[in-house]
CSV table of C-alpha atoms in Angstrom, one decimal:
chain,number,residue,atom,x,y,z
A,1,MET,CA,0.0,-0.2,0.1
A,2,THR,CA,1.3,3.5,-0.8
A,3,ALA,CA,0.7,6.0,1.6
A,4,ALA,CA,-1.4,8.8,0.7
A,5,ARG,CA,0.3,12.5,0.1
A,6,LEU,CA,-0.1,14.7,3.1
A,7,ASP,CA,-0.4,18.6,2.4
A,8,LEU,CA,1.7,19.8,5.2
A,9,PHE,CA,1.3,23.2,4.5
A,10,LYS,CA,-2.5,23.4,4.0
A,11,LEU,CA,-2.5,21.2,7.3
A,12,ALA,CA,-0.2,23.5,9.2
A,13,LYS,CA,-2.0,26.7,7.7
A,14,ALA,CA,-5.4,25.2,9.0
A,15,ALA,CA,-3.9,24.3,12.3
A,16,ARG,CA,-3.1,27.8,13.1
A,17,ALA,CA,-6.8,28.9,12.7
A,18,ASP,CA,-8.4,25.8,14.6
A,19,MET,CA,-6.2,22.8,15.2
A,20,LEU,CA,-9.2,20.4,15.2
A,21,ARG,CA,-10.6,21.7,12.0
A,22,ALA,CA,-6.9,20.7,10.3
A,23,PHE,CA,-8.4,16.9,11.0
A,24,ASP,CA,-10.7,18.1,7.7
A,25,HIS,CA,-7.0,18.2,5.4
A,26,LEU,CA,-6.4,14.8,5.9
A,27,PRO,CA,-6.5,12.7,2.8
A,28,SER,CA,-10.2,10.7,2.8
A,29,GLY,CA,-10.0,6.9,2.7
A,30,ALA,CA,-6.5,6.3,3.4
A,31,ALA,CA,-4.7,4.2,6.0
A,32,VAL,CA,-1.7,5.9,6.0
A,33,SER,CA,-0.8,9.7,5.2
A,34,ARG,CA,2.7,11.4,4.8
A,35,PRO,CA,4.2,14.5,3.5
A,36,GLY,CA,7.0,13.3,1.2
A,37,PHE,CA,10.3,15.1,0.9
A,38,GLY,CA,11.9,12.9,3.1
A,39,ILE,CA,9.9,14.7,6.3
A,40,PRO,CA,9.9,12.1,9.1
A,41,LEU,CA,6.1,12.3,10.0
A,42,MET,CA,3.5,9.8,9.3
A,43,ILE,CA,-0.5,9.9,10.0
A,44,ALA,CA,-2.0,6.6,11.3
A,45,GLN,CA,-5.4,7.6,10.1
A,46,ASN,CA,-7.9,4.5,10.7
A,47,TYR,CA,-8.2,2.1,13.3
A,48,ALA,CA,-6.4,-0.4,12.1
A,49,SER,CA,-3.1,1.5,11.5
A,50,ALA,CA,-3.4,2.9,15.0
A,51,HIS,CA,-3.9,-0.7,16.1
A,52,GLN,CA,-0.8,-1.8,14.5
A,53,VAL,CA,1.2,1.2,15.8
A,54,LEU,CA,-0.1,1.0,19.5
A,55,VAL,CA,-0.9,-3.1,19.9
A,56,THR,CA,0.8,-5.2,17.1
A,57,ASP,CA,4.1,-3.6,17.0
A,58,ALA,CA,3.9,-1.4,20.3
A,59,ASP,CA,7.6,-2.3,20.9
A,60,SER,CA,8.8,-0.4,18.0
A,61,TYR,CA,7.6,2.5,19.2
A,62,GLY,CA,8.2,5.2,22.2
A,63,LYS,CA,7.1,8.6,23.3
A,64,PRO,CA,8.1,11.4,21.0
A,65,TRP,CA,10.6,13.4,22.5
A,66,ALA,CA,9.2,16.5,22.5
A,67,ILE,CA,5.8,15.1,24.0
A,68,ARG,CA,7.9,13.4,26.7
A,69,ASN,CA,10.1,16.5,27.5
A,70,ILE,CA,6.9,18.7,28.0
A,71,ILE,CA,5.0,16.4,30.0
A,72,GLU,CA,8.2,15.8,32.4
A,73,ASP,CA,9.2,19.3,32.3
A,74,GLY,CA,5.5,20.0,34.0
A,75,LEU,CA,4.3,16.7,35.3
A,76,GLY,CA,7.8,15.4,36.3
A,77,GLU,CA,8.8,11.5,35.7
A,78,ASN,CA,6.1,9.0,35.8
A,79,LEU,CA,4.4,6.5,33.7
A,80,PHE,CA,3.5,9.2,31.2
A,81,THR,CA,7.2,9.7,30.1
A,82,MET,CA,8.8,6.6,31.1
A,83,GLU,CA,10.1,3.9,28.4
A,84,GLY,CA,11.3,0.3,28.6
A,85,ASP,CA,12.1,-1.5,31.8
A,86,ALA,CA,11.4,1.6,33.7
A,87,TRP,CA,8.1,2.0,32.7
A,88,LEU,CA,7.1,-1.6,33.0
A,89,ALA,CA,8.4,-1.6,37.1
A,90,HIS,CA,6.2,1.5,37.6
A,91,ARG,CA,3.3,0.4,35.8
A,92,GLN,CA,3.1,-3.0,37.8
A,93,PRO,CA,2.4,-1.6,41.3
A,94,CYS,CA,0.4,1.4,39.9
A,95,ALA,CA,-2.1,-1.0,38.0
A,96,ARG,CA,-3.1,-2.6,41.2
A,97,VAL,CA,-4.5,0.7,42.9
A,98,PHE,CA,-7.1,0.6,40.0
A,99,GLY,CA,-8.0,-3.0,40.0
A,100,MET,CA,-11.7,-4.2,40.3
A,101,SER,CA,-11.3,-4.9,43.9
A,102,GLN,CA,-10.6,-1.5,44.7
A,103,MET,CA,-13.4,0.1,42.6
A,104,GLU,CA,-16.2,-0.3,45.2
A,105,GLY,CA,-14.2,2.2,47.8
A,106,LEU,CA,-13.2,4.8,44.8
A,107,ALA,CA,-16.9,4.8,43.7
A,108,ARG,CA,-18.3,5.4,47.3
A,109,ILE,CA,-15.9,8.4,47.3
A,110,VAL,CA,-17.1,9.7,43.9
A,111,THR,CA,-20.8,9.6,45.0
A,112,GLU,CA,-20.2,11.5,48.4
A,113,THR,CA,-18.4,14.1,46.5
A,114,VAL,CA,-20.7,14.6,43.6
A,115,GLU,CA,-23.7,14.6,46.2
A,116,GLY,CA,-22.0,17.2,48.3
A,117,LEU,CA,-21.1,19.8,45.7
A,118,ALA,CA,-24.3,19.2,43.5
A,119,GLN,CA,-26.5,20.0,46.5
A,120,SER,CA,-24.8,23.3,47.3
A,121,TRP,CA,-25.3,24.9,43.7
A,122,GLU,CA,-27.8,27.5,43.4
A,123,PRO,CA,-30.4,28.1,40.6
A,124,GLY,CA,-29.6,30.0,37.3
A,125,GLU,CA,-26.7,30.2,35.3
A,126,VAL,CA,-23.2,28.2,36.0
A,127,ASP,CA,-20.0,27.9,33.9
A,128,ILE,CA,-20.5,24.1,33.8
A,129,GLN,CA,-16.6,23.7,32.5
A,130,GLU,CA,-15.5,25.6,35.8
A,131,ALA,CA,-18.0,23.5,38.1
A,132,MET,CA,-16.8,20.2,36.7
A,133,THR,CA,-13.0,21.3,36.9
A,134,THR,CA,-13.8,21.9,40.5
A,135,LEU,CA,-15.9,18.8,41.1
A,136,THR,CA,-13.1,16.6,39.7
A,137,MET,CA,-10.4,18.3,41.5
A,138,ARG,CA,-12.1,17.5,44.7
A,139,VAL,CA,-12.7,13.9,43.5
A,140,ALA,CA,-8.8,13.8,43.0
A,141,MET,CA,-8.3,15.1,46.0
A,142,ARG,CA,-10.0,12.3,48.0
A,143,ALA,CA,-10.0,9.4,45.5
A,144,LEU,CA,-6.2,10.0,44.6
A,145,LEU,CA,-4.9,11.8,47.6
A,146,GLY,CA,-7.0,10.5,50.2
A,147,ALA,CA,-7.3,14.4,51.4
A,148,ASP,CA,-10.6,15.5,53.0
A,149,ASP,CA,-11.2,19.0,52.1
A,150,ASP,CA,-13.3,19.9,55.1
A,151,THR,CA,-11.0,18.8,57.5
A,152,GLU,CA,-7.6,19.7,55.6
A,153,GLY,CA,-8.4,22.3,53.4
A,154,LEU,CA,-6.0,21.4,50.7
A,155,THR,CA,-8.1,21.6,47.8
A,156,GLU,CA,-7.9,25.2,46.5
A,157,GLU,CA,-4.1,25.2,47.5
A,158,VAL,CA,-3.6,22.2,45.1
A,159,SER,CA,-5.7,23.7,42.1
A,160,GLN,CA,-3.9,26.8,42.1
A,161,SER,CA,-0.8,25.1,41.5
A,162,PHE,CA,-1.7,22.5,39.5
A,163,ASN,CA,-4.0,24.5,37.2
A,164,GLU,CA,-0.9,26.8,36.7
A,165,ILE,CA,1.1,23.6,35.6
A,166,LEU,CA,-2.0,22.7,33.3
A,167,ASP,CA,-1.8,26.1,31.7
A,168,TRP,CA,1.8,25.6,31.3
A,169,VAL,CA,1.5,22.0,29.5
A,170,GLY,CA,-1.3,23.4,27.2
A,171,PHE,CA,0.5,26.5,26.1
A,172,ARG,CA,3.7,24.5,25.6
A,173,PHE,CA,1.6,22.0,23.4
A,174,ASN,CA,0.3,24.6,21.2
A,175,HIS,CA,3.5,26.6,21.1
A,176,PRO,CA,5.8,24.1,21.0
A,177,ALA,CA,8.6,26.7,19.9
A,178,SER,CA,8.3,28.5,23.1
A,179,ALA,CA,11.1,28.5,25.7
A,180,PRO,CA,11.3,25.2,27.6
A,181,ALA,CA,11.2,25.1,31.2
A,182,VAL,CA,15.1,25.7,32.1
A,183,VAL,CA,14.8,29.4,30.1
A,184,PRO,CA,13.8,31.7,33.2
A,185,THR,CA,11.0,33.2,31.5
A,186,PRO,CA,8.2,34.7,33.5
A,187,ARG,CA,5.8,32.1,32.5
A,188,ASN,CA,8.2,29.3,33.4
A,189,ARG,CA,9.3,30.8,36.8
A,190,ARG,CA,5.5,30.5,37.5
A,191,LEU,CA,5.8,26.9,36.5
A,192,GLN,CA,8.7,26.2,38.7
A,193,THR,CA,6.9,28.2,41.9
A,194,SER,CA,3.5,26.0,41.2
A,195,LYS,CA,5.5,22.7,41.0
A,196,GLU,CA,7.4,23.5,44.4
A,197,ASN,CA,4.2,24.6,46.0
A,198,LEU,CA,2.5,21.4,44.8
A,199,ARG,CA,5.2,19.3,45.9
A,200,VAL,CA,5.4,20.6,49.5
A,201,VAL,CA,1.4,19.8,49.9
A,202,LEU,CA,1.8,16.2,48.4
A,203,ARG,CA,4.8,15.5,50.8
A,204,ARG,CA,2.9,16.6,53.7
A,205,LEU,CA,-0.1,14.1,52.5
A,206,LEU,CA,2.6,11.5,51.9
A,207,GLN,CA,4.0,11.8,55.3
A,208,HIS,CA,0.8,11.7,56.9
A,209,ARG,CA,-0.2,8.6,55.2
A,210,LYS,CA,3.2,6.7,56.4
A,211,ALA,CA,2.5,7.7,59.6
A,212,ASN,CA,-1.2,6.8,59.6
A,213,ASP,CA,-2.2,3.8,57.6
A,214,THR,CA,-6.2,3.6,58.1
A,215,GLY,CA,-6.6,1.2,55.2
A,216,ALA,CA,-8.0,3.7,52.8
A,217,VAL,CA,-8.4,2.8,49.2
A,218,ASP,CA,-7.1,6.2,47.9
A,219,VAL,CA,-4.3,5.9,45.4
A,220,LEU,CA,-1.5,7.7,47.7
A,221,SER,CA,-2.5,5.3,50.5
A,222,GLN,CA,-2.3,2.5,48.4
A,223,LEU,CA,1.2,2.9,47.0
A,224,VAL,CA,2.5,3.6,50.5
A,225,ARG,CA,1.4,0.4,51.6
A,226,ALA,CA,3.1,-1.4,48.6
A,227,GLN,CA,6.1,0.7,49.3
A,228,ARG,CA,5.9,-0.3,53.0
A,229,GLU,CA,5.5,-4.3,52.1
A,230,ALA,CA,8.5,-4.1,49.4
A,231,GLY,CA,10.6,-2.3,51.9
A,232,GLU,CA,12.2,0.6,50.4
A,233,GLY,CA,15.7,0.6,49.5
A,234,PRO,CA,18.2,-0.7,47.0
A,235,SER,CA,17.6,-4.2,45.8
A,236,THR,CA,18.3,-6.5,43.0
A,237,GLU,CA,15.8,-9.1,43.9
A,238,ASN,CA,12.8,-6.8,44.1
A,239,PRO,CA,12.4,-4.1,41.4
A,240,THR,CA,9.4,-2.8,43.1
A,241,VAL,CA,11.5,-1.5,46.0
A,242,ASP,CA,13.4,0.7,43.5
A,243,VAL,CA,10.4,2.2,42.0
A,244,LEU,CA,8.6,3.1,44.9
A,245,THR,CA,10.6,5.8,46.7
A,246,ASP,CA,8.9,8.6,48.0
A,247,GLU,CA,10.0,10.7,45.1
A,248,ALA,CA,8.4,8.2,42.7
A,249,ILE,CA,5.2,7.9,44.5
A,250,LEU,CA,4.9,11.8,44.4
A,251,ASP,CA,5.8,12.0,40.7
A,252,GLU,CA,2.8,9.4,39.9
A,253,CYS,CA,0.4,11.3,42.0
A,254,VAL,CA,0.8,13.9,40.0
A,255,GLY,CA,0.5,12.1,36.8
A,256,PHE,CA,-2.6,10.6,37.8
A,257,MET,CA,-4.3,13.9,38.8
A,258,PHE,CA,-3.3,14.9,35.2
A,259,ALA,CA,-5.2,12.0,33.8
A,260,GLY,CA,-8.0,11.7,36.3
A,261,HIS,CA,-8.8,15.4,36.9
A,262,ASP,CA,-8.3,17.4,33.7
A,263,THR,CA,-9.6,14.8,31.2
A,264,THR,CA,-12.6,13.8,33.4
A,265,ALA,CA,-13.5,17.2,33.9
A,266,SER,CA,-13.6,17.7,29.8
A,267,THR,CA,-15.9,14.3,29.5
A,268,LEU,CA,-18.3,15.8,31.9
A,269,THR,CA,-18.5,19.3,30.6
A,270,TRP,CA,-19.3,18.0,27.0
A,271,ALA,CA,-21.7,15.2,28.6
A,272,LEU,CA,-23.5,17.9,30.3
A,273,TYR,CA,-23.4,20.3,27.5
A,274,GLU,CA,-25.0,17.4,25.0
A,275,LEU,CA,-27.7,16.5,28.0
A,276,ALA,CA,-28.7,20.1,28.0
A,277,LEU,CA,-29.6,20.0,24.2
A,278,HIS,CA,-31.3,16.7,24.7
A,279,PRO,CA,-33.8,17.1,27.2
A,280,GLU,CA,-35.2,13.7,26.8
A,281,LEU,CA,-31.9,11.9,27.3
A,282,GLN,CA,-31.7,13.9,30.4
A,283,GLU,CA,-34.5,12.8,31.8
A,284,VAL,CA,-33.3,9.1,31.7
A,285,VAL,CA,-30.0,10.0,33.1
A,286,ALA,CA,-32.0,11.8,35.8
A,287,GLY,CA,-34.5,8.4,36.3
A,288,GLU,CA,-31.3,6.0,36.6
A,289,GLY,CA,-29.2,8.9,38.7
A,290,ALA,CA,-32.5,8.9,41.1
A,291,ARG,CA,-32.7,5.2,41.1
A,292,PHE,CA,-28.8,5.0,42.1
A,293,ARG,CA,-28.1,2.2,44.5
A,294,SER,CA,-31.9,1.7,45.2
A,295,GLN,CA,-31.7,-1.8,44.0
A,296,SER,CA,-28.1,-2.7,44.5
A,297,ASP,CA,-26.0,-3.7,47.4
A,298,THR,CA,-22.8,-2.2,46.2
A,299,PHE,CA,-21.9,1.1,44.6
A,300,VAL,CA,-20.3,-1.0,41.8
A,301,GLU,CA,-23.4,-2.8,41.2
A,302,ALA,CA,-25.3,0.4,41.0
A,303,THR,CA,-23.0,1.7,38.7
A,304,GLU,CA,-22.9,-1.0,36.4
A,305,ALA,CA,-26.9,-0.9,36.3
A,306,MET,CA,-26.9,2.6,34.6
A,307,THR,CA,-26.9,1.3,31.1
A,308,GLU,CA,-28.3,4.1,29.5
A,309,THR,CA,-25.9,6.6,31.2
A,310,ALA,CA,-23.4,4.2,30.4
A,311,ALA,CA,-24.3,4.8,26.4
A,312,ILE,CA,-24.4,8.6,27.0
A,313,VAL,CA,-20.6,8.4,28.5
A,314,GLU,CA,-19.4,6.5,25.5
A,315,GLU,CA,-20.7,8.6,22.8
A,316,THR,CA,-19.5,11.7,24.7
A,317,LEU,CA,-15.9,9.9,24.7
A,318,ARG,CA,-16.6,9.1,20.9
A,319,MET,CA,-17.3,12.3,19.8
A,320,TYR,CA,-14.9,14.4,22.6
A,321,PRO,CA,-12.0,12.5,23.4
A,322,ALA,CA,-10.0,14.3,26.2
A,323,GLY,CA,-6.8,13.0,24.2
A,324,VAL,CA,-7.3,14.5,20.9
A,325,ASN,CA,-4.4,13.0,19.4
A,326,ILE,CA,-1.5,9.9,20.4
A,327,GLY,CA,2.1,10.4,19.4
A,328,ARG,CA,4.9,7.9,19.0
A,329,SER,CA,8.2,7.7,17.3
A,330,ALA,CA,10.0,4.7,15.8
A,331,LYS,CA,12.6,3.5,17.6
A,332,ARG,CA,13.6,1.3,14.7
A,333,ARG,CA,12.9,0.5,11.0
A,334,THR,CA,9.2,-0.9,10.5
A,335,GLU,CA,5.9,-0.3,8.6
A,336,ILE,CA,2.6,0.5,9.2
A,337,ALA,CA,-0.3,-0.9,6.6
A,338,GLY,CA,2.7,-1.9,4.3
A,339,GLU,CA,3.9,1.4,4.2
A,340,PRO,CA,7.8,1.7,5.6
A,341,VAL,CA,8.7,3.7,8.5
A,342,ARG,CA,12.0,4.9,9.0
A,343,ARG,CA,13.7,5.0,12.8
A,344,GLY,CA,12.9,8.6,14.3
A,345,THR,CA,9.9,8.8,12.1
A,346,MET,CA,7.0,10.7,14.2
A,347,VAL,CA,3.7,9.0,13.9
A,348,LEU,CA,0.4,11.0,14.8
A,349,ILE,CA,-2.8,8.9,15.8
A,350,PRO,CA,-5.5,11.7,15.3
A,351,VAL,CA,-8.1,9.9,17.8
A,352,TYR,CA,-10.3,12.7,17.2
A,353,ALA,CA,-10.6,12.2,13.5
A,354,ILE,CA,-10.7,8.9,13.7
A,355,GLN,CA,-13.7,8.7,16.1
A,356,ARG,CA,-15.6,11.1,13.7
A,357,SER,CA,-14.7,9.1,10.7
A,358,PRO,CA,-17.9,9.1,8.0
A,359,GLU,CA,-16.1,5.8,6.8
A,360,VAL,CA,-16.6,4.4,10.0
A,361,TRP,CA,-19.9,6.0,11.8
A,362,ASP,CA,-23.2,7.0,10.2
A,363,ASN,CA,-23.7,11.0,11.0
A,364,PRO,CA,-20.3,10.9,12.9
A,365,ASN,CA,-21.1,14.5,14.1
A,366,THR,CA,-24.4,13.8,15.4
A,367,PHE,CA,-24.5,12.9,19.2
A,368,ASP,CA,-26.5,9.6,19.2
A,369,PRO,CA,-26.0,7.2,22.4
A,370,GLY,CA,-28.1,4.8,20.5
A,371,ARG,CA,-25.4,3.8,18.2
A,372,PRO,CA,-23.4,0.5,19.0
A,373,ILE,CA,-20.1,1.4,20.6
A,374,PRO,CA,-18.5,-1.8,21.4
A,375,ALA,CA,-15.6,-1.1,24.1
A,376,ASP,CA,-12.2,-0.5,21.9
A,377,SER,CA,-14.1,-1.7,18.8
A,378,ASP,CA,-13.2,-0.5,15.3
A,379,GLY,CA,-12.8,3.4,15.3
A,380,PHE,CA,-13.2,3.8,19.1
A,381,LEU,CA,-10.0,4.1,20.9
A,382,PRO,CA,-10.5,7.1,23.8
A,383,PHE,CA,-8.5,5.8,26.4
A,384,GLY,CA,-5.6,4.4,23.8
A,385,LEU,CA,-4.6,1.0,22.8
A,386,GLY,CA,-2.3,-1.7,23.9
A,387,PRO,CA,0.1,-1.6,26.7
A,388,ARG,CA,-0.2,1.8,27.3
A,389,ARG,CA,-3.9,2.0,27.4
A,390,CYS,CA,-5.2,4.3,30.5
A,391,LEU,CA,-4.8,2.5,33.7
A,392,GLY,CA,-7.7,4.4,35.0
A,393,ALA,CA,-10.2,3.7,32.4
A,394,ARG,CA,-12.4,1.5,34.5
A,395,PHE,CA,-12.5,4.1,37.6
A,396,ALA,CA,-13.0,7.0,34.9
A,397,ARG,CA,-16.1,5.3,33.4
A,398,THR,CA,-17.2,4.7,36.8
A,399,GLU,CA,-17.0,8.4,37.8
A,400,LEU,CA,-18.5,9.6,34.9
A,401,ARG,CA,-21.5,7.7,35.0
A,402,ILE,CA,-22.1,8.6,38.9
A,403,VAL,CA,-21.5,12.1,38.4
A,404,LEU,CA,-23.7,12.6,35.4
A,405,GLY,CA,-26.6,10.4,36.9
A,406,ARG,CA,-26.5,12.6,40.5
A,407,VAL,CA,-26.2,16.1,38.9
A,408,CYS,CA,-29.3,15.2,36.3
A,409,ALA,CA,-31.1,13.7,39.2
A,410,ASP,CA,-30.8,16.9,41.3
A,411,TRP,CA,-31.0,19.6,38.4
A,412,ARG,CA,-32.2,20.3,34.8
A,413,LEU,CA,-30.2,21.5,32.4
A,414,SER,CA,-30.5,23.9,29.6
A,415,TYR,CA,-28.0,25.8,27.4
A,416,PRO,CA,-28.6,29.5,26.9
A,417,GLY,CA,-26.2,30.1,23.9
A,418,SER,CA,-27.3,30.7,20.3
A,419,GLU,CA,-24.2,29.2,19.1
A,420,PRO,CA,-22.2,26.0,19.9
A,421,PRO,CA,-19.1,26.3,22.1
A,422,LYS,CA,-16.0,26.1,20.2
A,423,PRO,CA,-13.7,23.0,21.4
A,424,VAL,CA,-9.9,23.6,21.9
A,425,ILE,CA,-6.8,21.4,23.0
A,426,ALA,CA,-5.7,22.7,26.2
A,427,PRO,CA,-4.4,19.8,26.4
A,428,ALA,CA,-7.6,18.0,27.0
A,429,LEU,CA,-10.4,19.1,24.8
A,430,ARG,CA,-12.1,21.9,26.4
A,431,ALA,CA,-14.4,24.6,25.6
A,432,GLU,CA,-12.6,27.7,24.3
A,433,ASN,CA,-14.4,30.3,26.6
A,434,ASP,CA,-16.9,29.8,29.2
A,435,LEU,CA,-19.7,27.1,28.7
A,436,PRO,CA,-22.9,28.5,30.7
A,437,LEU,CA,-25.5,26.1,31.3
A,438,THR,CA,-28.7,27.2,33.1
A,439,LEU,CA,-29.7,24.9,36.2
A,440,ALA,CA,-33.1,24.7,37.3
A,441,PRO,CA,-34.1,22.3,40.4
A,442,ARG,CA,-36.1,19.2,40.2
């Protein structure tokens, strides 16, 4: 198969005006495309080619150095940036914290958090993007860090520092030629201050968890217990020992906050926006939210019973994937769909475009939760694929169902705007400006 020719000039020009609309300039019907002229770039345009990169031939690829360096400068060294044996050694203890055995406790935390916040809202207009960002930060503080905002008052402190870090990461992704973190620009100095402030808070929480093991299910507590069971210090027999140092645990917590806060807030924002446009769907979700736990013994069972809400979650993940693109860099010569790939080639997987492709989906730009979307099917990869697939996918889906159900059970939503909000990459898919919804109590 010959790769389709990619008009890089036209693509770059479109991206400067609107990064998402640039996807419209990808050659239609192609499995892969490339610009030619020896430029080391390839676009894996369909699910089959994405699957080959992320699953079948995953060992031939790593994270591109530019993406890896930006994330590492902002978030530290964690699963997002690691490669090879170091990544595998970190993934093993981290994967256990999101296992099925932990879901009940984590689902309880989500339920308690959303019920407390949703009941505090007032009727009228609210920026739902800001509200969901606040909500998911509170969930992250409790589910990931074990912090109770009522007693420790840390959410605002963490939010300010973490949002500054996210703004820096988003700016660097959208302006890759801007000064790297080591250059002491005002923006970079704010980044370093925010990282130091966040580290102080996280270190305080870590020391508290190490001194007071209550058996909690939050991620920080689980990693501390794993560290204690392995024993911290040099070891050649148990690689987990070397992985779970205090600093490594802090780095992973920052990474999980990035994955579990900003991206989930993005999905919730777009889901509630679509529900505001579709009152008939909103009533279905409200009904499932009102019945939550009434016919089930556990939070997990109750969440699994929310089948209509689950369909709305999956359709939102299809239309508004928080991770718009996935980037990889070829570590050796290989091929994609029969097209040769040289070592060092940057491979871009346009998740947003694949999940809105008219070649796969009927009416792809129409919000239709009734369409069949089997998990990780052809044309659907919101959490990635293969060995680097998102560890927290199960927890994210659980949180999304619970929040949508509880919010709609308490409030009727409507969109007061005359024009749809413009989605932008920042770095998750967010509305460019405020996204107002009108709340009316049920």
